[in-house]
Amino acid sequence: MTNFSRKILLLITPFFIFTTLLSAKPVLTQPFAEYPIYETKLKNGLRVVIYVDSSTPTVSTQIWYNVGSVYDPPGRSGLSHLLEHMDGTKHYKPREISALVDAYGGEDNAFTSNLYVCYWVDLAKDYYELALKLGAERMTNLLIPEEKFQSERLVVMEERRLGENEPDDVLWEQFNLLVYKLHPYRHPIIGWMSEIKNITLKDLIDHYQQYWTPANAVCVIAGAVKPDDALNKVIKYFGKIKSKPVSHPIFIEPEQQGEQQMTIYKKVSYPSIVIGYRTIDQLNADYYPLEVLEALLAQGKDSRLYKKLILEKQFALRISAWNDIERDYGTFNFYAVPITTEFVDSVKQIIDEELVKLKSQDKDSITDEEMQRVKNQVIANEIYAQDRSRGVGFRIGRTLITTGDLKDMIEYPKRIQAVTKDDVRAVIEKYFLPKNRTIAKLLPEGTKQ
């Protein structure tokens, strides 16, 4: 080789290395050897997760966007939800996407939460590529004619109107307004009527252009697929989509300084009461003892509050509790429907008494048998929720949006099994304090307090 040839080779080698790196196909990894989950990230930032389930003839394809009602601009609550309703694109008229999926024997839908918007399509395994094509079309070519915007806004306003006529919906909305002073969790996902009316077509377009981008999305494919083949299909439709930088604001909620109470009067046959305690975010280790506590108190007919309030005392028609935590802050809530208004305070008192019993150091306050039964129940419920490929996909998408790490999903059963009685007692001692409590009552009109 001549000196001239060597110089040319030295000059062009970095170029070839650079272009090879740019064109290199993303590599799938299997982060958990015992689970058929594969993941990677495209150059444009799209996160791709593939769950292989050969036991089903279908594939659930889901596109998750890291945007929900908490990112609705001030004065425009309900914007993310309204945008989710828009289904016309450059190549498909409104309703045509769903009609096409239906023609292939599939099913599709979408939903909006506080933190995400998800579009999902279930199709036979031979046709799931269609779902990827449609997902990419929505990401890049959404069209919102003025007529469609106006009609869908009226649809959402009617949904809102129906909700305003549901006393329990009003109860929960007012409860959230009381719990959260600054955090946008205080706003309903569907939005406030006065603000829905003020949303403009430009608001929708700006929101779409800001958040509907690969770097702000997760593509989940769950079902009877071959990982490399599925990735090739994702690259085919999403690989060339250019991404835009997306920033997410950080929301701060001041510490609650004391118990808060409110009473609402409506035309109802039975009263209702919501009792909530401010807690933590899902990344906190206390999340798992709170999950176990939820089951101890109100999951199933063997739970403490069900037996006490419904079977023994017959004070209530319904009792439930749940650990309402995703990202940022959360609450642990109780909801009860007492038989009469005279039992509203009695229900609260019994809930308080059961919390006191559970945090007692008495060796019999929580038996080993009860503790193990409840932990098994929590894990079984988690497994049951993932019984279908779509359910696994939903769990993957929610986990990646809320915590960012699939390890939180995979290790959930192990972390539940590791919860001890002392862990349960500790979270009761830490969070279930009067200063963290918010109480909202819904009473029949004319009730005397």
Coordinates of C-alpha atoms in Angstrom, one line a residue:
M1 CA 0.0 0.0 0.0
T2 CA 1.4 3.4 -1.0
N3 CA 1.7 6.3 1.5
F4 CA -1.0 8.1 -0.5
S5 CA -3.4 5.1 -0.1
R6 CA -2.7 5.0 3.6
K7 CA -3.5 8.8 3.9
I8 CA -6.8 8.3 2.1
L9 CA -7.7 5.3 4.3
L10 CA -6.9 7.3 7.4
L11 CA -9.2 10.1 6.2
I12 CA -12.2 8.0 5.2
T13 CA -12.1 5.4 8.0
P14 CA -13.6 7.8 10.6
F15 CA -16.3 8.7 8.1
F16 CA -17.2 5.1 7.6
I17 CA -17.2 4.4 11.4
F18 CA -19.5 7.5 11.9
T19 CA -21.9 6.6 9.2
T20 CA -22.0 3.0 10.4
L21 CA -22.9 4.1 13.9
L22 CA -25.6 6.3 12.6
S23 CA -27.1 3.5 10.5
A24 CA -26.6 0.8 13.1
K25 CA -29.8 -1.1 14.0
P26 CA -30.8 -0.7 17.7
V27 CA -30.0 -3.9 19.7
L28 CA -32.6 -5.6 21.7
T29 CA -31.7 -6.6 25.2
Q30 CA -33.4 -9.0 27.6
P31 CA -32.9 -7.4 31.0
F32 CA -34.6 -10.1 33.0
A33 CA -33.4 -13.6 31.9
E34 CA -36.5 -15.3 33.3
Y35 CA -39.0 -13.1 31.5
P36 CA -39.5 -12.9 27.7
I37 CA -39.3 -9.1 27.7
Y38 CA -37.0 -7.3 25.2
E39 CA -36.3 -3.6 25.0
T40 CA -34.3 -1.0 23.1
K41 CA -34.5 2.6 22.1
L42 CA -34.4 4.0 18.6
K43 CA -32.1 6.8 17.6
N44 CA -35.1 9.3 17.7
G45 CA -35.7 8.4 21.4
L46 CA -38.7 6.0 21.0
R47 CA -38.5 3.4 23.7
V48 CA -39.5 0.0 22.4
V49 CA -40.6 -3.0 24.6
I50 CA -41.6 -6.4 23.3
Y51 CA -43.2 -9.0 25.4
V52 CA -43.4 -12.4 23.8
D53 CA -46.4 -14.6 24.6
S54 CA -46.7 -17.6 22.2
S55 CA -49.8 -18.9 24.0
T56 CA -52.1 -16.4 22.3
P57 CA -52.8 -15.9 18.6
T58 CA -53.1 -12.1 19.0
V59 CA -50.8 -9.1 19.5
S60 CA -51.6 -6.0 21.5
T61 CA -49.8 -3.0 20.1
Q62 CA -49.7 0.1 22.3
I63 CA -48.3 3.6 21.9
W64 CA -48.0 5.5 25.2
Y65 CA -47.3 9.2 25.4
N66 CA -45.8 10.7 28.5
V67 CA -48.4 13.4 28.7
G68 CA -51.7 13.5 30.6
S69 CA -54.0 15.9 32.4
V70 CA -51.2 17.2 34.7
Y71 CA -49.5 18.7 31.6
D72 CA -52.6 20.6 30.5
P73 CA -51.8 24.3 30.4
P74 CA -53.3 26.6 33.0
G75 CA -56.9 27.4 32.1
R76 CA -57.0 24.6 29.6
S77 CA -57.8 21.5 31.8
G78 CA -59.1 18.6 29.7
L79 CA -56.8 19.4 26.7
S80 CA -55.0 16.0 26.7
H81 CA -58.3 14.2 26.9
L82 CA -59.9 16.2 24.1
L83 CA -56.8 15.7 21.9
E84 CA -57.1 11.9 22.5
H85 CA -60.6 12.1 20.9
M86 CA -59.1 13.3 17.6
D87 CA -58.7 10.4 15.3
G88 CA -58.4 11.8 11.7
T89 CA -55.1 12.0 10.0
K90 CA -53.6 12.9 6.7
H91 CA -54.4 9.5 5.2
Y92 CA -57.5 8.5 7.2
K93 CA -60.7 10.4 7.8
P94 CA -62.2 10.4 11.3
R95 CA -63.5 6.9 12.4
E96 CA -61.6 5.3 9.5
I97 CA -58.8 3.9 11.7
S98 CA -61.2 2.1 14.0
A99 CA -63.2 0.9 11.0
L100 CA -60.1 -0.5 9.4
V101 CA -59.1 -2.3 12.6
D102 CA -62.6 -3.7 12.9
A103 CA -62.4 -4.9 9.3
Y104 CA -59.4 -7.0 10.2
G105 CA -61.2 -8.5 13.2
G106 CA -59.4 -6.4 15.7
E107 CA -60.2 -4.1 18.6
D108 CA -58.9 -0.6 19.4
N109 CA -59.3 2.2 21.9
A110 CA -57.5 4.9 23.8
F111 CA -57.5 6.4 27.2
T112 CA -56.1 9.4 29.1
S113 CA -55.0 9.5 32.7
N114 CA -53.2 12.1 34.8
L115 CA -49.9 11.0 33.4
Y116 CA -50.3 9.4 30.0
V117 CA -52.3 9.0 26.9
C118 CA -52.4 5.4 25.5
Y119 CA -53.6 4.2 22.1
W120 CA -54.0 0.4 21.8
V121 CA -54.8 -2.0 19.0
D122 CA -55.4 -5.8 19.4
L123 CA -55.1 -7.8 16.1
A124 CA -54.4 -11.3 15.0
K125 CA -50.6 -12.0 14.9
D126 CA -50.5 -11.9 11.1
Y127 CA -51.9 -8.4 11.0
Y128 CA -50.3 -6.5 13.9
E129 CA -48.0 -4.6 11.5
L130 CA -51.1 -2.6 10.6
A131 CA -51.3 -1.3 14.2
L132 CA -47.7 0.1 13.9
K133 CA -48.5 1.8 10.7
L134 CA -51.6 3.4 12.2
G135 CA -49.6 4.4 15.4
A136 CA -46.9 6.2 13.3
E137 CA -49.7 7.9 11.3
R138 CA -51.2 9.3 14.5
M139 CA -47.8 10.4 15.7
T140 CA -46.9 12.4 12.6
N141 CA -50.0 13.2 10.5
L142 CA -52.9 14.0 12.9
L143 CA -55.4 16.4 11.2
I144 CA -58.0 18.3 13.1
P145 CA -60.6 20.0 10.9
E146 CA -62.5 22.8 12.6
E147 CA -65.8 20.9 12.2
K148 CA -64.3 17.8 13.9
F149 CA -62.8 19.9 16.7
Q150 CA -66.1 21.6 17.4
S151 CA -68.2 18.4 17.4
E152 CA -65.8 16.5 19.7
R153 CA -65.6 19.3 22.1
L154 CA -69.4 19.2 22.4
V155 CA -69.1 15.4 23.0
V156 CA -66.6 16.0 25.8
M157 CA -68.8 18.8 27.3
E158 CA -71.7 16.4 27.3
E159 CA -69.5 13.8 29.2
R160 CA -68.6 16.5 31.6
R161 CA -72.3 17.5 32.0
L162 CA -73.2 13.9 32.8
G163 CA -70.5 13.7 35.4
E164 CA -71.7 16.8 37.1
N165 CA -75.0 15.1 37.6
E166 CA -73.3 12.1 39.4
P167 CA -73.1 13.0 43.1
D168 CA -70.1 10.7 43.7
D169 CA -68.2 12.3 40.8
V170 CA -68.7 15.7 42.4
L171 CA -67.6 14.2 45.7
W172 CA -64.3 13.0 44.3
E173 CA -63.6 16.2 42.4
Q174 CA -64.2 18.3 45.5
F175 CA -62.0 15.9 47.5
N176 CA -59.1 16.3 45.1
L177 CA -59.5 20.1 45.2
L178 CA -59.2 20.0 49.0
V179 CA -56.2 17.6 49.0
Y180 CA -54.1 19.3 46.3
K181 CA -53.6 23.0 46.5
L182 CA -51.0 23.5 43.7
H183 CA -50.4 20.1 42.0
P184 CA -52.5 19.6 38.9
Y185 CA -53.8 16.4 40.3
R186 CA -56.5 18.7 41.6
H187 CA -58.0 19.0 38.2
P188 CA -60.2 16.3 36.7
I189 CA -58.8 14.5 33.7
I190 CA -61.9 15.4 31.6
G191 CA -61.4 19.1 32.6
W192 CA -63.6 21.8 34.1
M193 CA -66.6 22.8 31.9
S194 CA -65.6 26.5 31.8
E195 CA -62.1 25.6 30.6
I196 CA -63.2 23.0 28.1
K197 CA -65.3 25.7 26.5
N198 CA -62.2 27.9 26.1
I199 CA -60.0 25.3 24.5
T200 CA -59.2 26.4 20.9
L201 CA -58.1 24.4 17.9
K202 CA -54.7 26.1 18.2
D203 CA -54.4 24.8 21.7
L204 CA -54.9 21.2 20.5
I205 CA -52.4 21.6 17.6
D206 CA -49.7 23.2 19.9
H207 CA -50.2 20.4 22.5
Y208 CA -49.9 17.7 19.8
Q209 CA -46.8 19.3 18.3
Q210 CA -45.2 19.5 21.7
Y211 CA -45.8 16.0 23.1
W212 CA -46.6 13.6 20.2
T213 CA -43.0 12.8 19.4
P214 CA -40.9 9.7 19.6
A215 CA -38.7 10.9 22.5
N216 CA -41.9 11.3 24.6
A217 CA -43.4 7.9 23.7
V218 CA -43.1 4.2 24.5
C219 CA -44.1 1.5 22.0
V220 CA -45.2 -1.7 23.6
I221 CA -45.8 -4.9 21.6
A222 CA -47.2 -7.8 23.5
G223 CA -48.2 -11.2 22.1
A224 CA -47.2 -13.8 19.6
V225 CA -44.3 -12.1 17.9
K226 CA -40.6 -12.7 17.1
P227 CA -38.6 -10.0 18.8
D228 CA -36.3 -9.1 15.9
D229 CA -39.1 -9.2 13.4
A230 CA -41.2 -6.9 15.6
L231 CA -38.3 -4.5 16.0
N232 CA -37.8 -4.4 12.2
K233 CA -41.4 -3.4 11.8
V234 CA -41.2 -0.7 14.5
I235 CA -38.1 0.7 12.7
K236 CA -39.9 0.6 9.4
Y237 CA -42.7 2.9 10.6
F238 CA -41.1 4.9 13.4
G239 CA -37.4 4.9 12.6
K240 CA -37.4 7.9 10.3
I241 CA -39.7 10.1 12.4
K242 CA -37.8 13.1 13.7
S243 CA -38.0 13.9 17.4
K244 CA -38.4 17.1 19.2
P245 CA -37.0 17.8 22.7
V246 CA -39.7 17.6 25.4
S247 CA -39.5 19.1 28.8
H248 CA -41.7 18.1 31.7
P249 CA -42.4 20.5 34.5
I250 CA -41.8 19.5 38.1
F251 CA -44.8 19.9 40.4
I252 CA -44.5 20.8 44.0
E253 CA -47.3 20.4 46.6
P254 CA -46.8 22.1 50.0
E255 CA -47.0 19.9 53.1
Q256 CA -50.4 19.6 54.5
Q257 CA -50.7 21.5 57.8
G258 CA -53.8 20.0 59.4
E259 CA -57.0 18.0 58.9
Q260 CA -59.3 19.3 56.2
Q261 CA -63.1 18.6 56.0
M262 CA -65.9 19.5 53.7
T263 CA -69.6 18.5 53.4
I264 CA -71.6 18.4 50.2
Y265 CA -75.4 18.1 50.0
K266 CA -77.1 16.5 47.1
K267 CA -80.3 14.6 46.2
V268 CA -79.0 11.1 47.1
S269 CA -80.6 8.1 48.8
Y270 CA -77.5 7.2 50.8
P271 CA -74.6 9.2 52.2
S272 CA -71.0 8.7 51.2
I273 CA -67.7 9.5 52.9
V274 CA -64.1 9.7 51.6
I275 CA -61.2 9.8 54.0
G276 CA -57.8 10.3 52.5
Y277 CA -54.2 10.5 54.0
R278 CA -51.4 12.2 52.1
T279 CA -48.6 9.7 51.5
I280 CA -45.7 9.4 49.1
D281 CA -44.7 8.6 45.5
Q282 CA -44.4 5.2 43.9
L283 CA -40.6 5.2 44.0
N284 CA -40.7 5.3 47.8
A285 CA -40.1 1.9 49.5
D286 CA -43.2 2.6 51.7
Y287 CA -45.3 2.0 48.6
Y288 CA -45.3 -1.8 49.2
P289 CA -46.3 -1.9 52.9
L290 CA -49.2 0.5 51.8
E291 CA -50.2 -2.0 49.2
V292 CA -50.4 -4.7 51.8
L293 CA -52.3 -2.4 54.2
E294 CA -54.9 -1.8 51.5
A295 CA -55.6 -5.6 51.3
L296 CA -55.6 -6.0 55.1
L297 CA -58.2 -3.4 55.5
A298 CA -60.6 -3.7 52.5
Q299 CA -59.8 -6.3 49.9
G300 CA -62.4 -9.0 49.8
K301 CA -64.9 -10.4 52.3
D302 CA -62.1 -11.5 54.7
S303 CA -60.7 -8.0 55.1
R304 CA -61.0 -6.3 58.4
L305 CA -63.3 -3.4 57.4
Y306 CA -65.6 -5.5 55.3
K307 CA -66.1 -7.9 58.2
K308 CA -66.5 -5.1 60.8
L309 CA -68.6 -2.5 58.9
I310 CA -70.7 -4.7 56.7
L311 CA -71.0 -8.2 58.3
E312 CA -70.8 -7.5 62.0
K313 CA -72.0 -3.9 62.6
Q314 CA -74.0 -3.5 59.4
F315 CA -73.2 0.2 59.3
A316 CA -72.3 0.3 55.6
L317 CA -73.4 -1.0 52.2
R318 CA -70.0 -0.6 50.8
I319 CA -66.4 -0.1 51.9
S320 CA -63.2 0.1 49.9
A321 CA -59.6 1.3 50.4
W322 CA -56.8 1.8 48.0
N323 CA -53.3 3.0 47.8
D324 CA -53.8 5.8 45.2
I325 CA -50.1 6.4 44.3
E326 CA -48.4 6.9 40.9
R327 CA -45.9 9.7 40.5
D328 CA -45.2 12.7 42.6
Y329 CA -47.5 12.6 45.6
G330 CA -50.3 10.2 46.5
T331 CA -53.1 9.5 49.0
F332 CA -54.4 6.4 50.8
N333 CA -58.1 6.6 50.5
F334 CA -61.1 5.1 52.2
Y335 CA -64.6 5.2 50.6
A336 CA -67.7 4.1 52.3
V337 CA -71.5 4.2 51.8
P338 CA -73.1 4.1 55.2
I339 CA -76.7 2.8 55.5
T340 CA -77.9 6.1 57.1
T341 CA -76.4 9.5 57.9
E342 CA -76.4 8.5 61.6
F343 CA -73.7 6.0 60.8
V344 CA -71.3 8.3 58.9
D345 CA -69.3 9.2 62.0
S346 CA -69.4 5.6 63.2
V347 CA -67.8 4.4 60.0
K348 CA -65.0 6.9 60.4
Q349 CA -64.5 5.8 64.0
I350 CA -64.3 2.1 63.1
I351 CA -61.7 2.9 60.4
D352 CA -59.7 4.8 63.0
E353 CA -60.0 1.9 65.5
E354 CA -58.8 -0.7 62.9
L355 CA -55.7 1.5 62.1
V356 CA -54.9 1.7 65.8
K357 CA -55.2 -2.1 66.2
L358 CA -53.0 -2.7 63.2
K359 CA -50.2 -0.5 64.4
S360 CA -50.3 -2.0 67.9
Q361 CA -47.2 -3.9 69.0
D362 CA -49.5 -6.7 70.4
K363 CA -48.2 -9.9 68.9
D364 CA -51.8 -10.8 67.9
S365 CA -52.6 -7.5 66.1
I366 CA -51.6 -9.1 62.8
T367 CA -51.3 -12.8 62.7
D368 CA -48.7 -14.6 60.6
E369 CA -51.6 -16.4 58.8
E370 CA -53.4 -13.2 58.0
M371 CA -50.2 -11.5 56.8
Q372 CA -49.3 -14.3 54.4
R373 CA -52.9 -14.7 53.1
V374 CA -53.1 -11.0 52.3
K375 CA -49.7 -10.9 50.6
N376 CA -50.6 -13.8 48.5
Q377 CA -53.8 -12.1 47.6
V378 CA -52.0 -8.9 46.5
I379 CA -49.6 -10.9 44.3
A380 CA -52.5 -13.0 42.8
N381 CA -54.4 -9.8 41.9
E382 CA -51.3 -8.5 40.2
I383 CA -50.8 -11.7 38.2
Y384 CA -54.5 -11.8 37.3
A385 CA -54.3 -8.3 35.9
Q386 CA -51.6 -9.6 33.5
D387 CA -53.6 -12.6 32.5
R388 CA -53.8 -11.4 28.9
S389 CA -51.1 -9.9 26.7
R390 CA -52.9 -6.6 26.6
G391 CA -52.8 -6.5 30.4
V392 CA -49.1 -7.2 30.5
G393 CA -48.6 -4.4 27.9
F394 CA -50.7 -2.0 30.0
R395 CA -48.5 -2.9 33.1
I396 CA -45.3 -2.3 31.1
G397 CA -46.5 1.0 29.7
R398 CA -47.8 2.4 33.0
T399 CA -44.6 1.3 34.8
L400 CA -42.3 3.0 32.3
I401 CA -44.3 6.3 32.4
T402 CA -44.6 6.3 36.2
T403 CA -41.3 5.0 37.4
G404 CA -39.2 4.6 34.3
D405 CA -37.9 1.2 35.3
L406 CA -39.3 -2.2 34.4
K407 CA -37.6 -3.6 37.4
D408 CA -40.4 -2.1 39.5
M409 CA -42.9 -4.3 37.7
I410 CA -40.8 -7.5 37.6
E411 CA -39.9 -7.3 41.3
Y412 CA -43.3 -6.3 42.6
P413 CA -44.2 -9.8 43.9
K414 CA -40.8 -10.2 45.6
R415 CA -41.1 -6.7 47.2
I416 CA -44.6 -7.5 48.5
Q417 CA -43.5 -10.8 49.9
A418 CA -40.7 -9.0 51.8
V419 CA -43.2 -6.7 53.6
T420 CA -43.2 -7.4 57.3
K421 CA -45.7 -6.6 60.1
D422 CA -43.4 -3.9 61.4
D423 CA -43.3 -2.3 57.9
V424 CA -47.1 -2.1 58.0
R425 CA -47.1 -0.6 61.5
A426 CA -44.4 1.9 60.4
V427 CA -46.4 3.3 57.5
I428 CA -49.5 3.7 59.7
E429 CA -47.4 5.5 62.3
K430 CA -45.8 7.7 59.6
Y431 CA -48.7 8.7 57.4
F432 CA -52.0 8.1 59.1
L433 CA -52.0 11.2 61.2
P434 CA -54.8 13.7 61.7
K435 CA -52.6 16.5 60.1
N436 CA -52.4 14.4 56.9
R437 CA -56.1 13.6 56.7
T438 CA -58.8 15.0 54.4
I439 CA -62.5 14.1 54.9
A440 CA -65.2 14.8 52.4
K441 CA -68.9 13.8 53.1
L442 CA -71.8 13.6 50.7
L443 CA -75.1 13.9 52.5
P444 CA -78.7 13.9 51.4
E445 CA -80.2 17.4 51.1
G446 CA -82.0 18.5 54.3
T447 CA -79.6 16.5 56.6
K448 CA -79.1 18.2 59.9
Q449 CA -75.5 18.2 61.2

